[in-house]
Amino acid sequence: MSAHPPISFAARESKQAVEEGMLFAPKFDEHGLMPAMAVDADTGAPLMLAYMNEQSLKMTLELGQAVYWSRSRNQLWHKGATSGEFQEIIEIRTDCDQDALVLRVKQHGGGCCHTKRPTCFYRVVKAADGEALLEPAA
Amino acid sequence: MSAHPPISFAARESKQAVEEGMLFAPKFDEHGLMPAMAVDADTGAPLMLAYMNEQSLKMTLELGQAVYWSRSRNQLWHKGATSGEFQEIIEIRTDCDQDALVLRVKQHGGGCCHTKRPTCFYRVVKAADGEALLEPAA
C-alpha cells in the first residue's frame, strides 16, 4: 500500500510493559481479532463496533482510513472503499491491556451504518415488566 | 437482585426485525459474550471495553450498574462492588445487528481503570518508520 517498510508490532514482554510502556504490543484473540470502536472525532459519538486482525490494523495505520476484518464475509473490509463512506483516522487509542481500540474518525459519505443512519447505535435498551425493549436514541 | 420477574430477551426473528424492530434480541458470540463499551455519559469519553454474557447483561439492566463477565477470571464481575468504582448506568444502546453495546455511565469512585487512571484508553497509537509506538493521550 506504500513504499514505507511494513509496520511491526512489539512483543508483549510483561504486564508492566503492556500497561505502562510506549511500545504497541496489541493482543488479538484466539481468532486473531480485536474489537475496534469507531467514534466521531469531533463529538465523541459512538459510530460502530467492528473487529481488526493484525493485517487490517497495519493497513489502517498505513492508509489513515479504517480497515476492518469482516467476520461474516471472512475477508478484509476497507470500509467505504466502494461506497465512499470511509472513515478517516484522526487518532487511534488503545487500552491498558492493549486488547481493544478506539478509533477517533471523521466519517465520510452518507453515514456510518449500512441502514443509512449516521451511527449504528441508534436504539436504546429499556427493561420494563420483565421484557427488554428498544427505543430510538435521542 | 429484585422482586421483579427476571428479564427476558426476544428471539432473533429476521434481519429486518433485528435492525428495525423494537424488541431487544441480543446476539452473543460462541463464548456467550458480547462487547460492551463504557463511555462517560456526560462527555462521551471512552472509559473501557469489556464483555457481558446474558446473565451479566440482565443483572446490569436490573441493577442499574454495570456487571461484566470477566474472561480472565471466568466469573461475573460487578465492577466496583468491592472498590466503590462502580458504573451507574445512564443509558444502554445497541447497534444495528444487536451484537454490541454502548453503556453511557456515570463512573463512581476514583476512576475506571485499574491503573488508577480515569479511563483505560490513555494512550495513542502512532506509526513511524515502520514501528508502532504509544504516546500519552491528550
mmCIF file of N, CA, C and O in Angstrom, chain A residues 5-9 15 18-24 30-31 35 37 44 46 49 51 61 71 91-96 98-102 113-115 117 120-125 127 130-135 137-138, chain B residues 5-9 15 18-24 30-31 35 37 44 46 49 51 61 71 91-96 98-102 113-115 117 120-125 127 130-135 137:
data_model
loop_
_atom_site.group_PDB
_atom_site.id
_atom_site.type_symbol
_atom_site.label_atom_id
_atom_site.label_comp_id
_atom_site.label_asym_id
_atom_site.label_seq_id
_atom_site.Cartn_x
_atom_site.Cartn_y
_atom_site.Cartn_z
ATOM 1 N N PRO A 5 8.450 0.857 4.878
ATOM 2 C CA PRO A 5 8.621 -0.500 5.388
ATOM 3 C C PRO A 5 7.340 -0.914 6.112
ATOM 4 O O PRO A 5 6.653 -0.061 6.675
ATOM 5 N N PRO A 6 7.003 -2.186 6.072
ATOM 6 C CA PRO A 6 5.796 -2.617 6.772
ATOM 7 C C PRO A 6 5.909 -2.337 8.263
ATOM 8 O O PRO A 6 6.996 -2.412 8.845
ATOM 9 N N ILE A 7 4.793 -1.994 8.860
ATOM 10 C CA ILE A 7 4.777 -1.680 10.292
ATOM 11 C C ILE A 7 4.896 -2.963 11.102
ATOM 12 O O ILE A 7 4.249 -3.957 10.798
ATOM 13 N N SER A 8 5.719 -2.923 12.118
ATOM 14 C CA SER A 8 5.807 -4.087 13.004
ATOM 15 C C SER A 8 5.291 -3.725 14.392
ATOM 16 O O SER A 8 5.380 -2.575 14.820
ATOM 17 N N PHE A 9 4.752 -4.720 15.061
ATOM 18 C CA PHE A 9 4.272 -4.537 16.424
ATOM 19 C C PHE A 9 5.273 -5.165 17.392
ATOM 20 O O PHE A 9 6.032 -6.059 17.027
ATOM 21 N N LYS A 15 3.314 -7.520 31.984
ATOM 22 C CA LYS A 15 2.126 -6.714 32.304
ATOM 23 C C LYS A 15 2.511 -5.244 32.454
ATOM 24 O O LYS A 15 1.829 -4.354 31.937
ATOM 25 N N VAL A 18 3.222 -3.750 29.038
ATOM 26 C CA VAL A 18 1.991 -3.593 28.258
ATOM 27 C C VAL A 18 1.181 -2.400 28.780
ATOM 28 O O VAL A 18 0.650 -1.609 28.011
ATOM 29 N N GLU A 19 1.125 -2.252 30.097
ATOM 30 C CA GLU A 19 0.279 -1.212 30.677
ATOM 31 C C GLU A 19 0.935 0.172 30.714
ATOM 32 O O GLU A 19 0.256 1.182 30.594
ATOM 33 N N GLU A 20 2.238 0.165 30.905
ATOM 34 C CA GLU A 20 2.902 1.457 31.113
ATOM 35 C C GLU A 20 3.910 1.803 30.024
ATOM 36 O O GLU A 20 4.417 2.923 29.978
ATOM 37 N N GLY A 21 4.217 0.842 29.158
ATOM 38 C CA GLY A 21 5.247 1.064 28.152
ATOM 39 C C GLY A 21 4.776 1.902 26.983
ATOM 40 O O GLY A 21 3.598 2.234 26.866
ATOM 41 N N MET A 22 5.705 2.242 26.129
ATOM 42 C CA MET A 22 5.411 3.061 24.965
ATOM 43 C C MET A 22 5.562 2.267 23.667
ATOM 44 O O MET A 22 5.611 2.832 22.578
ATOM 45 N N LEU A 23 5.641 0.932 23.786
ATOM 46 C CA LEU A 23 5.627 0.083 22.595
ATOM 47 C C LEU A 23 4.221 -0.468 22.405
ATOM 48 O O LEU A 23 3.574 -0.885 23.371
ATOM 49 N N PHE A 24 3.791 -0.477 21.148
ATOM 50 C CA PHE A 24 2.459 -1.000 20.842
ATOM 51 C C PHE A 24 2.564 -2.508 20.640
ATOM 52 O O PHE A 24 3.231 -2.979 19.719
ATOM 53 N N GLU A 30 -8.299 -15.470 20.102
ATOM 54 C CA GLU A 30 -7.962 -16.770 19.512
ATOM 55 C C GLU A 30 -8.337 -16.845 18.031
ATOM 56 O O GLU A 30 -7.879 -17.738 17.330
ATOM 57 N N HIS A 31 -9.160 -15.875 17.570
ATOM 58 C CA HIS A 31 -9.464 -15.795 16.140
ATOM 59 C C HIS A 31 -8.562 -14.773 15.441
ATOM 60 O O HIS A 31 -8.758 -14.475 14.264
ATOM 61 N N PRO A 35 -11.435 -5.988 19.125
ATOM 62 C CA PRO A 35 -12.530 -5.057 18.851
ATOM 63 C C PRO A 35 -12.018 -3.631 18.674
ATOM 64 O O PRO A 35 -11.081 -3.203 19.348
ATOM 65 N N MET A 37 -13.691 0.226 18.351
ATOM 66 C CA MET A 37 -14.874 1.081 18.445
ATOM 67 C C MET A 37 -14.578 2.381 17.716
ATOM 68 O O MET A 37 -13.648 3.102 18.095
ATOM 69 N N GLY A 44 -17.354 12.701 19.723
ATOM 70 C CA GLY A 44 -17.222 11.529 20.579
ATOM 71 C C GLY A 44 -18.366 10.545 20.424
ATOM 72 O O GLY A 44 -18.369 9.494 21.064
ATOM 73 N N PRO A 46 -20.545 7.506 19.512
ATOM 74 C CA PRO A 46 -20.191 6.175 19.041
ATOM 75 C C PRO A 46 -20.793 5.916 17.658
ATOM 76 O O PRO A 46 -21.960 6.228 17.425
ATOM 77 N N LEU A 49 -19.037 -0.676 16.140
ATOM 78 C CA LEU A 49 -18.022 -1.548 16.724
ATOM 79 C C LEU A 49 -17.769 -2.684 15.751
ATOM 80 O O LEU A 49 -18.700 -3.365 15.329
ATOM 81 N N TYR A 51 -14.223 -5.339 14.109
ATOM 82 C CA TYR A 51 -13.027 -6.073 14.531
ATOM 83 C C TYR A 51 -11.890 -5.871 13.549
ATOM 84 O O TYR A 51 -12.106 -5.673 12.345
ATOM 85 N N LEU A 61 -3.219 1.741 9.901
ATOM 86 C CA LEU A 61 -2.143 2.662 10.287
ATOM 87 C C LEU A 61 -1.434 3.235 9.057
ATOM 88 O O LEU A 61 -1.060 4.400 9.029
ATOM 89 N N ARG A 71 -16.105 -10.438 9.898
ATOM 90 C CA ARG A 71 -16.286 -11.806 10.401
ATOM 91 C C ARG A 71 -17.341 -12.562 9.587
ATOM 92 O O ARG A 71 -17.259 -13.779 9.453
ATOM 93 N N GLU A 91 -7.268 9.637 15.134
ATOM 94 C CA GLU A 91 -6.443 9.142 16.239
ATOM 95 C C GLU A 91 -6.896 7.731 16.594
ATOM 96 O O GLU A 91 -8.077 7.419 16.502
ATOM 97 N N ILE A 92 -5.932 6.908 16.959
ATOM 98 C CA ILE A 92 -6.244 5.563 17.458
ATOM 99 C C ILE A 92 -5.747 5.483 18.897
ATOM 100 O O ILE A 92 -4.604 5.830 19.186
ATOM 101 N N ARG A 93 -6.626 5.014 19.776
ATOM 102 C CA ARG A 93 -6.210 4.792 21.163
ATOM 103 C C ARG A 93 -6.312 3.310 21.498
ATOM 104 O O ARG A 93 -7.144 2.598 20.939
ATOM 105 N N THR A 94 -5.462 2.877 22.389
ATOM 106 C CA THR A 94 -5.591 1.511 22.890
ATOM 107 C C THR A 94 -5.736 1.544 24.402
ATOM 108 O O THR A 94 -5.501 2.578 25.035
ATOM 109 N N ASP A 95 -6.137 0.432 24.961
ATOM 110 C CA ASP A 95 -6.445 0.424 26.393
ATOM 111 C C ASP A 95 -5.309 -0.195 27.206
ATOM 112 O O ASP A 95 -4.270 -0.577 26.663
ATOM 113 N N CYS A 96 -5.522 -0.267 28.501
ATOM 114 C CA CYS A 96 -4.452 -0.650 29.424
ATOM 115 C C CYS A 96 -3.810 -1.979 29.041
ATOM 116 O O CYS A 96 -2.582 -2.093 29.042
ATOM 117 N N GLN A 98 -4.083 -3.387 26.091
ATOM 118 C CA GLN A 98 -3.829 -3.373 24.638
ATOM 119 C C GLN A 98 -4.564 -4.493 23.908
ATOM 120 O O GLN A 98 -3.987 -5.140 23.022
ATOM 121 N N ASP A 99 -5.825 -4.696 24.287
ATOM 122 C CA ASP A 99 -6.614 -5.678 23.542
ATOM 123 C C ASP A 99 -7.918 -5.079 23.014
ATOM 124 O O ASP A 99 -8.863 -5.821 22.681
ATOM 125 N N ALA A 100 -7.973 -3.755 22.945
ATOM 126 C CA ALA A 100 -9.124 -3.070 22.364
ATOM 127 C C ALA A 100 -8.645 -1.730 21.815
ATOM 128 O O ALA A 100 -7.643 -1.178 22.279
ATOM 129 N N LEU A 101 -9.386 -1.234 20.828
ATOM 130 C CA LEU A 101 -9.032 0.024 20.179
ATOM 131 C C LEU A 101 -10.226 0.967 20.163
ATOM 132 O O LEU A 101 -11.369 0.524 20.035
ATOM 133 N N VAL A 102 -9.943 2.257 20.277
ATOM 134 C CA VAL A 102 -10.917 3.289 19.954
ATOM 135 C C VAL A 102 -10.370 4.065 18.775
ATOM 136 O O VAL A 102 -9.229 4.561 18.825
ATOM 137 N N CYS A 113 -23.637 3.744 9.229
ATOM 138 C CA CYS A 113 -24.371 2.477 9.289
ATOM 139 C C CYS A 113 -24.919 2.077 7.926
ATOM 140 O O CYS A 113 -25.351 2.930 7.141
ATOM 141 N N HIS A 114 -24.932 0.764 7.686
ATOM 142 C CA HIS A 114 -25.467 0.269 6.406
ATOM 143 C C HIS A 114 -26.978 0.495 6.306
ATOM 144 O O HIS A 114 -27.548 0.369 5.232
ATOM 145 N N THR A 115 -27.611 0.849 7.436
ATOM 146 C CA THR A 115 -29.043 1.178 7.395
ATOM 147 C C THR A 115 -29.261 2.639 6.978
ATOM 148 O O THR A 115 -30.386 3.131 7.057
ATOM 149 N N ARG A 117 -28.143 5.225 8.492
ATOM 150 C CA ARG A 117 -28.150 6.151 9.613
ATOM 151 C C ARG A 117 -26.726 6.629 9.889
ATOM 152 O O ARG A 117 -25.758 5.961 9.531
ATOM 153 N N CYS A 120 -24.464 3.328 14.007
ATOM 154 C CA CYS A 120 -25.102 2.018 14.204
ATOM 155 C C CYS A 120 -25.835 1.955 15.547
ATOM 156 O O CYS A 120 -26.698 1.096 15.741
ATOM 157 N N PHE A 121 -25.487 2.829 16.463
ATOM 158 C CA PHE A 121 -26.071 2.785 17.812
ATOM 159 C C PHE A 121 -27.259 3.742 17.900
ATOM 160 O O PHE A 121 -27.199 4.755 18.584
ATOM 161 N N TYR A 122 -28.324 3.395 17.185
ATOM 162 C CA TYR A 122 -29.476 4.294 17.062
ATOM 163 C C TYR A 122 -30.636 3.894 17.956
ATOM 164 O O TYR A 122 -31.694 4.496 17.898
ATOM 165 N N ARG A 123 -30.434 2.860 18.793
ATOM 166 C CA ARG A 123 -31.515 2.420 19.681
ATOM 167 C C ARG A 123 -31.031 2.230 21.113
ATOM 168 O O ARG A 123 -29.900 1.798 21.356
ATOM 169 N N VAL A 124 -31.923 2.542 22.041
ATOM 170 C CA VAL A 124 -31.667 2.440 23.476
ATOM 171 C C VAL A 124 -32.401 1.211 24.014
ATOM 172 O O VAL A 124 -33.528 0.933 23.608
ATOM 173 N N VAL A 125 -31.740 0.499 24.905
ATOM 174 C CA VAL A 125 -32.329 -0.683 25.536
ATOM 175 C C VAL A 125 -33.030 -0.264 26.832
ATOM 176 O O VAL A 125 -32.424 0.401 27.675
ATOM 177 N N ALA A 127 -35.564 -1.863 30.013
ATOM 178 C CA ALA A 127 -36.186 -3.036 30.628
ATOM 179 C C ALA A 127 -37.451 -2.582 31.344
ATOM 180 O O ALA A 127 -37.433 -1.621 32.116
ATOM 181 N N GLY A 130 -40.209 -7.072 32.999
ATOM 182 C CA GLY A 130 -39.597 -8.344 32.648
ATOM 183 C C GLY A 130 -39.258 -8.509 31.187
ATOM 184 O O GLY A 130 -38.819 -9.571 30.749
ATOM 185 N N GLU A 131 -39.444 -7.448 30.396
ATOM 186 C CA GLU A 131 -39.134 -7.525 28.975
ATOM 187 C C GLU A 131 -38.133 -6.428 28.635
ATOM 188 O O GLU A 131 -38.159 -5.355 29.230
ATOM 189 N N ALA A 132 -37.262 -6.708 27.669
ATOM 190 C CA ALA A 132 -36.288 -5.704 27.241
ATOM 191 C C ALA A 132 -36.706 -5.188 25.867
ATOM 192 O O ALA A 132 -36.832 -5.960 24.917
ATOM 193 N N LEU A 133 -36.929 -3.901 25.797
ATOM 194 C CA LEU A 133 -37.410 -3.277 24.559
ATOM 195 C C LEU A 133 -36.416 -2.237 24.080
ATOM 196 O O LEU A 133 -35.536 -1.803 24.814
ATOM 197 N N LEU A 134 -36.581 -1.826 22.841
ATOM 198 C CA LEU A 134 -35.717 -0.813 22.247
ATOM 199 C C LEU A 134 -36.527 0.440 21.945
ATOM 200 O O LEU A 134 -37.698 0.354 21.581
ATOM 201 N N GLU A 135 -35.861 1.564 22.069
ATOM 202 C CA GLU A 135 -36.466 2.841 21.693
ATOM 203 C C GLU A 135 -35.461 3.599 20.841
ATOM 204 O O GLU A 135 -34.258 3.408 21.002
ATOM 205 N N ALA A 137 -32.849 6.192 19.898
ATOM 206 C CA ALA A 137 -31.975 7.027 20.734
ATOM 207 C C ALA A 137 -32.267 8.491 20.450
ATOM 208 O O ALA A 137 -32.657 8.853 19.333
ATOM 209 N N ALA A 138 -32.072 9.304 21.460
ATOM 210 C CA ALA A 138 -32.325 10.744 21.297
ATOM 211 C C ALA A 138 -31.328 11.330 20.301
ATOM 212 O O ALA A 138 -30.217 10.863 20.168
ATOM 213 N N PRO B 5 -39.959 -9.793 38.016
ATOM 214 C CA PRO B 5 -39.743 -11.015 37.238
ATOM 215 C C PRO B 5 -38.422 -10.888 36.481
ATOM 216 O O PRO B 5 -38.025 -9.781 36.126
ATOM 217 N N PRO B 6 -37.741 -12.000 36.250
ATOM 218 C CA PRO B 6 -36.477 -11.920 35.513
ATOM 219 C C PRO B 6 -36.713 -11.371 34.108
ATOM 220 O O PRO B 6 -37.748 -11.630 33.493
ATOM 221 N N ILE B 7 -35.754 -10.609 33.635
ATOM 222 C CA ILE B 7 -35.886 -10.003 32.307
ATOM 223 C C ILE B 7 -35.658 -11.068 31.235
ATOM 224 O O ILE B 7 -34.735 -11.880 31.336
ATOM 225 N N SER B 8 -36.510 -11.057 30.230
ATOM 226 C CA SER B 8 -36.293 -11.984 29.118
ATOM 227 C C SER B 8 -35.942 -11.204 27.858
ATOM 228 O O SER B 8 -36.363 -10.051 27.685
ATOM 229 N N PHE B 9 -35.148 -11.837 26.999
ATOM 230 C CA PHE B 9 -34.784 -11.235 25.724
ATOM 231 C C PHE B 9 -35.598 -11.900 24.619
ATOM 232 O O PHE B 9 -36.070 -13.030 24.763
ATOM 233 N N LYS B 15 -33.495 -10.456 9.929
ATOM 234 C CA LYS B 15 -32.593 -9.305 9.821
ATOM 235 C C LYS B 15 -33.392 -8.012 9.981
ATOM 236 O O LYS B 15 -32.980 -7.092 10.687
ATOM 237 N N VAL B 18 -34.386 -7.529 13.605
ATOM 238 C CA VAL B 18 -33.223 -7.193 14.428
ATOM 239 C C VAL B 18 -32.797 -5.749 14.196
ATOM 240 O O VAL B 18 -32.478 -5.015 15.134
ATOM 241 N N GLU B 19 -32.816 -5.316 12.946
ATOM 242 C CA GLU B 19 -32.320 -3.979 12.625
ATOM 243 C C GLU B 19 -33.333 -2.870 12.871
ATOM 244 O O GLU B 19 -32.961 -1.759 13.231
ATOM 245 N N GLU B 20 -34.600 -3.190 12.650
ATOM 246 C CA GLU B 20 -35.604 -2.121 12.688
ATOM 247 C C GLU B 20 -36.634 -2.314 13.793
ATOM 248 O O GLU B 20 -37.445 -1.425 14.042
ATOM 249 N N GLY B 21 -36.615 -3.480 14.427
ATOM 250 C CA GLY B 21 -37.645 -3.774 15.411
ATOM 251 C C GLY B 21 -37.398 -3.106 16.749
ATOM 252 O O GLY B 21 -36.364 -2.485 16.987
ATOM 253 N N MET B 22 -38.339 -3.238 17.633
ATOM 254 C CA MET B 22 -38.269 -2.628 18.948
ATOM 255 C C MET B 22 -38.145 -3.688 20.045
ATOM 256 O O MET B 22 -38.313 -3.384 21.223
ATOM 257 N N LEU B 23 -37.846 -4.937 19.648
ATOM 258 C CA LEU B 23 -37.570 -5.982 20.633
ATOM 259 C C LEU B 23 -36.060 -6.146 20.757
ATOM 260 O O LEU B 23 -35.344 -6.155 19.748
ATOM 261 N N PHE B 24 -35.599 -6.294 21.970
ATOM 262 C CA PHE B 24 -34.165 -6.470 22.204
ATOM 263 C C PHE B 24 -33.850 -7.961 22.072
ATOM 264 O O PHE B 24 -34.328 -8.786 22.853
ATOM 265 N N GLU B 30 -19.787 -17.139 20.218
ATOM 266 C CA GLU B 30 -19.730 -18.586 20.509
ATOM 267 C C GLU B 30 -19.288 -18.858 21.941
ATOM 268 O O GLU B 30 -19.462 -19.983 22.432
ATOM 269 N N HIS B 31 -18.770 -17.818 22.625
ATOM 270 C CA HIS B 31 -18.457 -17.950 24.050
ATOM 271 C C HIS B 31 -19.592 -17.400 24.923
ATOM 272 O O HIS B 31 -19.438 -17.301 26.140
ATOM 273 N N PRO B 35 -19.398 -7.604 23.266
ATOM 274 C CA PRO B 35 -18.592 -6.488 23.760
ATOM 275 C C PRO B 35 -19.467 -5.330 24.219
ATOM 276 O O PRO B 35 -20.516 -5.049 23.623
ATOM 277 N N MET B 37 -18.946 -1.320 25.399
ATOM 278 C CA MET B 37 -18.058 -0.174 25.526
ATOM 279 C C MET B 37 -18.672 0.809 26.496
ATOM 280 O O MET B 37 -19.783 1.292 26.258
ATOM 281 N N GLY B 44 -18.995 11.688 26.803
ATOM 282 C CA GLY B 44 -18.814 10.726 25.716
ATOM 283 C C GLY B 44 -17.438 10.091 25.697
ATOM 284 O O GLY B 44 -17.157 9.252 24.843
ATOM 285 N N PRO B 46 -14.452 7.673 26.016
ATOM 286 C CA PRO B 46 -14.408 6.224 26.183
ATOM 287 C C PRO B 46 -13.711 5.858 27.491
ATOM 288 O O PRO B 46 -12.672 6.421 27.842
ATOM 289 N N LEU B 49 -13.514 -1.124 27.536
ATOM 290 C CA LEU B 49 -14.253 -2.104 26.745
ATOM 291 C C LEU B 49 -14.149 -3.443 27.455
ATOM 292 O O LEU B 49 -13.043 -3.915 27.754
ATOM 293 N N TYR B 51 -16.754 -7.282 28.397
ATOM 294 C CA TYR B 51 -17.704 -8.213 27.785
ATOM 295 C C TYR B 51 -18.817 -8.550 28.765
ATOM 296 O O TYR B 51 -18.615 -8.567 29.980
ATOM 297 N N LEU B 61 -29.176 -4.635 33.645
ATOM 298 C CA LEU B 61 -30.479 -3.992 33.426
ATOM 299 C C LEU B 61 -31.286 -3.923 34.724
ATOM 300 O O LEU B 61 -31.969 -2.926 34.986
ATOM 301 N N ARG B 71 -13.391 -12.412 31.488
ATOM 302 C CA ARG B 71 -12.843 -13.530 30.705
ATOM 303 C C ARG B 71 -11.621 -14.115 31.380
ATOM 304 O O ARG B 71 -11.341 -15.296 31.257
ATOM 305 N N GLU B 91 -27.659 4.993 30.327
ATOM 306 C CA GLU B 91 -28.355 4.533 29.123
ATOM 307 C C GLU B 91 -27.533 3.413 28.500
ATOM 308 O O GLU B 91 -26.301 3.431 28.548
ATOM 309 N N ILE B 92 -28.228 2.441 27.921
ATOM 310 C CA ILE B 92 -27.563 1.383 27.165
ATOM 311 C C ILE B 92 -28.057 1.460 25.728
ATOM 312 O O ILE B 92 -29.260 1.528 25.485
ATOM 313 N N ARG B 93 -27.116 1.472 24.804
ATOM 314 C CA ARG B 93 -27.500 1.444 23.388
ATOM 315 C C ARG B 93 -26.995 0.157 22.750
ATOM 316 O O ARG B 93 -25.973 -0.392 23.155
ATOM 317 N N THR B 94 -27.726 -0.308 21.766
ATOM 318 C CA THR B 94 -27.230 -1.441 20.985
ATOM 319 C C THR B 94 -27.144 -1.035 19.523
ATOM 320 O O THR B 94 -27.671 0.007 19.125
ATOM 321 N N ASP B 95 -26.451 -1.859 18.746
ATOM 322 C CA ASP B 95 -26.202 -1.468 17.360
ATOM 323 C C ASP B 95 -27.147 -2.193 16.400
ATOM 324 O O ASP B 95 -28.026 -2.940 16.817
ATOM 325 N N CYS B 96 -26.960 -1.929 15.119
ATOM 326 C CA CYS B 96 -27.900 -2.395 14.098
ATOM 327 C C CYS B 96 -28.139 -3.898 14.183
ATOM 328 O O CYS B 96 -29.272 -4.350 14.100
ATOM 329 N N GLN B 98 -27.395 -5.759 16.786
ATOM 330 C CA GLN B 98 -27.594 -6.134 18.196
ATOM 331 C C GLN B 98 -26.555 -7.134 18.699
ATOM 332 O O GLN B 98 -26.893 -8.101 19.387
ATOM 333 N N ASP B 99 -25.300 -6.894 18.324
ATOM 334 C CA ASP B 99 -24.232 -7.741 18.856
ATOM 335 C C ASP B 99 -23.137 -6.929 19.532
ATOM 336 O O ASP B 99 -22.022 -7.412 19.737
ATOM 337 N N ALA B 100 -23.460 -5.686 19.888
ATOM 338 C CA ALA B 100 -22.520 -4.842 20.635
ATOM 339 C C ALA B 100 -23.333 -3.833 21.441
ATOM 340 O O ALA B 100 -24.462 -3.506 21.075
ATOM 341 N N LEU B 101 -22.736 -3.377 22.543
ATOM 342 C CA LEU B 101 -23.413 -2.431 23.429
ATOM 343 C C LEU B 101 -22.535 -1.219 23.683
ATOM 344 O O LEU B 101 -21.308 -1.336 23.747
ATOM 345 N N VAL B 102 -23.174 -0.073 23.843
ATOM 346 C CA VAL B 102 -22.514 1.104 24.398
ATOM 347 C C VAL B 102 -23.233 1.429 25.700
ATOM 348 O O VAL B 102 -24.462 1.580 25.705
ATOM 349 N N CYS B 113 -10.125 2.854 35.356
ATOM 350 C CA CYS B 113 -9.056 1.891 35.046
ATOM 351 C C CYS B 113 -8.373 1.372 36.312
ATOM 352 O O CYS B 113 -8.181 2.122 37.271
ATOM 353 N N HIS B 114 -7.981 0.105 36.277
ATOM 354 C CA HIS B 114 -7.304 -0.483 37.427
ATOM 355 C C HIS B 114 -5.909 0.130 37.634
ATOM 356 O O HIS B 114 -5.300 -0.067 38.684
ATOM 357 N N THR B 115 -5.421 0.880 36.610
ATOM 358 C CA THR B 115 -4.140 1.586 36.770
ATOM 359 C C THR B 115 -4.329 2.918 37.493
ATOM 360 O O THR B 115 -3.394 3.715 37.553
ATOM 361 N N ARG B 117 -6.182 5.355 36.537
ATOM 362 C CA ARG B 117 -6.476 6.458 35.626
ATOM 363 C C ARG B 117 -7.994 6.558 35.420
ATOM 364 O O ARG B 117 -8.715 5.589 35.602
ATOM 365 N N CYS B 120 -9.360 3.703 30.648
ATOM 366 C CA CYS B 120 -8.390 2.699 30.187
ATOM 367 C C CYS B 120 -7.710 3.129 28.880
ATOM 368 O O CYS B 120 -6.645 2.612 28.532
ATOM 369 N N PHE B 121 -8.326 4.056 28.157
ATOM 370 C CA PHE B 121 -7.795 4.455 26.841
ATOM 371 C C PHE B 121 -6.917 5.698 26.995
ATOM 372 O O PHE B 121 -7.276 6.777 26.539
ATOM 373 N N TYR B 122 -5.776 5.523 27.656
ATOM 374 C CA TYR B 122 -4.918 6.667 27.991
ATOM 375 C C TYR B 122 -3.706 6.810 27.069
ATOM 376 O O TYR B 122 -2.866 7.658 27.301
ATOM 377 N N ARG B 123 -3.653 5.965 26.047
ATOM 378 C CA ARG B 123 -2.522 6.054 25.116
ATOM 379 C C ARG B 123 -2.985 6.049 23.664
ATOM 380 O O ARG B 123 -3.944 5.365 23.303
ATOM 381 N N VAL B 124 -2.221 6.782 22.849
ATOM 382 C CA VAL B 124 -2.485 6.916 21.420
ATOM 383 C C VAL B 124 -1.454 6.088 20.658
ATOM 384 O O VAL B 124 -0.274 6.058 21.025
ATOM 385 N N VAL B 125 -1.917 5.410 19.613
ATOM 386 C CA VAL B 125 -1.039 4.606 18.761
ATOM 387 C C VAL B 125 -0.527 5.471 17.609
ATOM 388 O O VAL B 125 -1.317 6.111 16.913
ATOM 389 N N ALA B 127 2.259 5.372 14.232
ATOM 390 C CA ALA B 127 3.163 4.584 13.396
ATOM 391 C C ALA B 127 4.231 5.509 12.831
ATOM 392 O O ALA B 127 3.926 6.575 12.300
ATOM 393 N N GLY B 130 8.094 2.452 10.378
ATOM 394 C CA GLY B 130 7.871 1.013 10.424
ATOM 395 C C GLY B 130 7.628 0.452 11.804
ATOM 396 O O GLY B 130 7.519 -0.755 11.981
ATOM 397 N N GLU B 131 7.537 1.323 12.801
ATOM 398 C CA GLU B 131 7.305 0.860 14.163
ATOM 399 C C GLU B 131 6.043 1.531 14.698
ATOM 400 O O GLU B 131 5.745 2.668 14.345
ATOM 401 N N ALA B 132 5.322 0.816 15.539
ATOM 402 C CA ALA B 132 4.127 1.388 16.142
ATOM 403 C C ALA B 132 4.419 1.695 17.605
ATOM 404 O O ALA B 132 4.797 0.813 18.375
ATOM 405 N N LEU B 133 4.273 2.956 17.965
ATOM 406 C CA LEU B 133 4.601 3.407 19.317
ATOM 407 C C LEU B 133 3.358 3.999 19.982
ATOM 408 O O LEU B 133 2.375 4.317 19.324
ATOM 409 N N LEU B 134 3.451 4.165 21.284
ATOM 410 C CA LEU B 134 2.362 4.746 22.054
ATOM 411 C C LEU B 134 2.793 6.077 22.652
ATOM 412 O O LEU B 134 3.952 6.249 23.032
ATOM 413 N N GLU B 135 1.831 6.974 22.739
ATOM 414 C CA GLU B 135 2.058 8.261 23.397
ATOM 415 C C GLU B 135 0.905 8.499 24.361
ATOM 416 O O GLU B 135 -0.198 8.021 24.114
ATOM 417 N N ALA B 137 -2.297 10.000 25.724
ATOM 418 C CA ALA B 137 -3.396 10.717 25.076
ATOM 419 C C ALA B 137 -3.526 12.108 25.679
ATOM 420 O O ALA B 137 -3.218 12.309 26.858
#
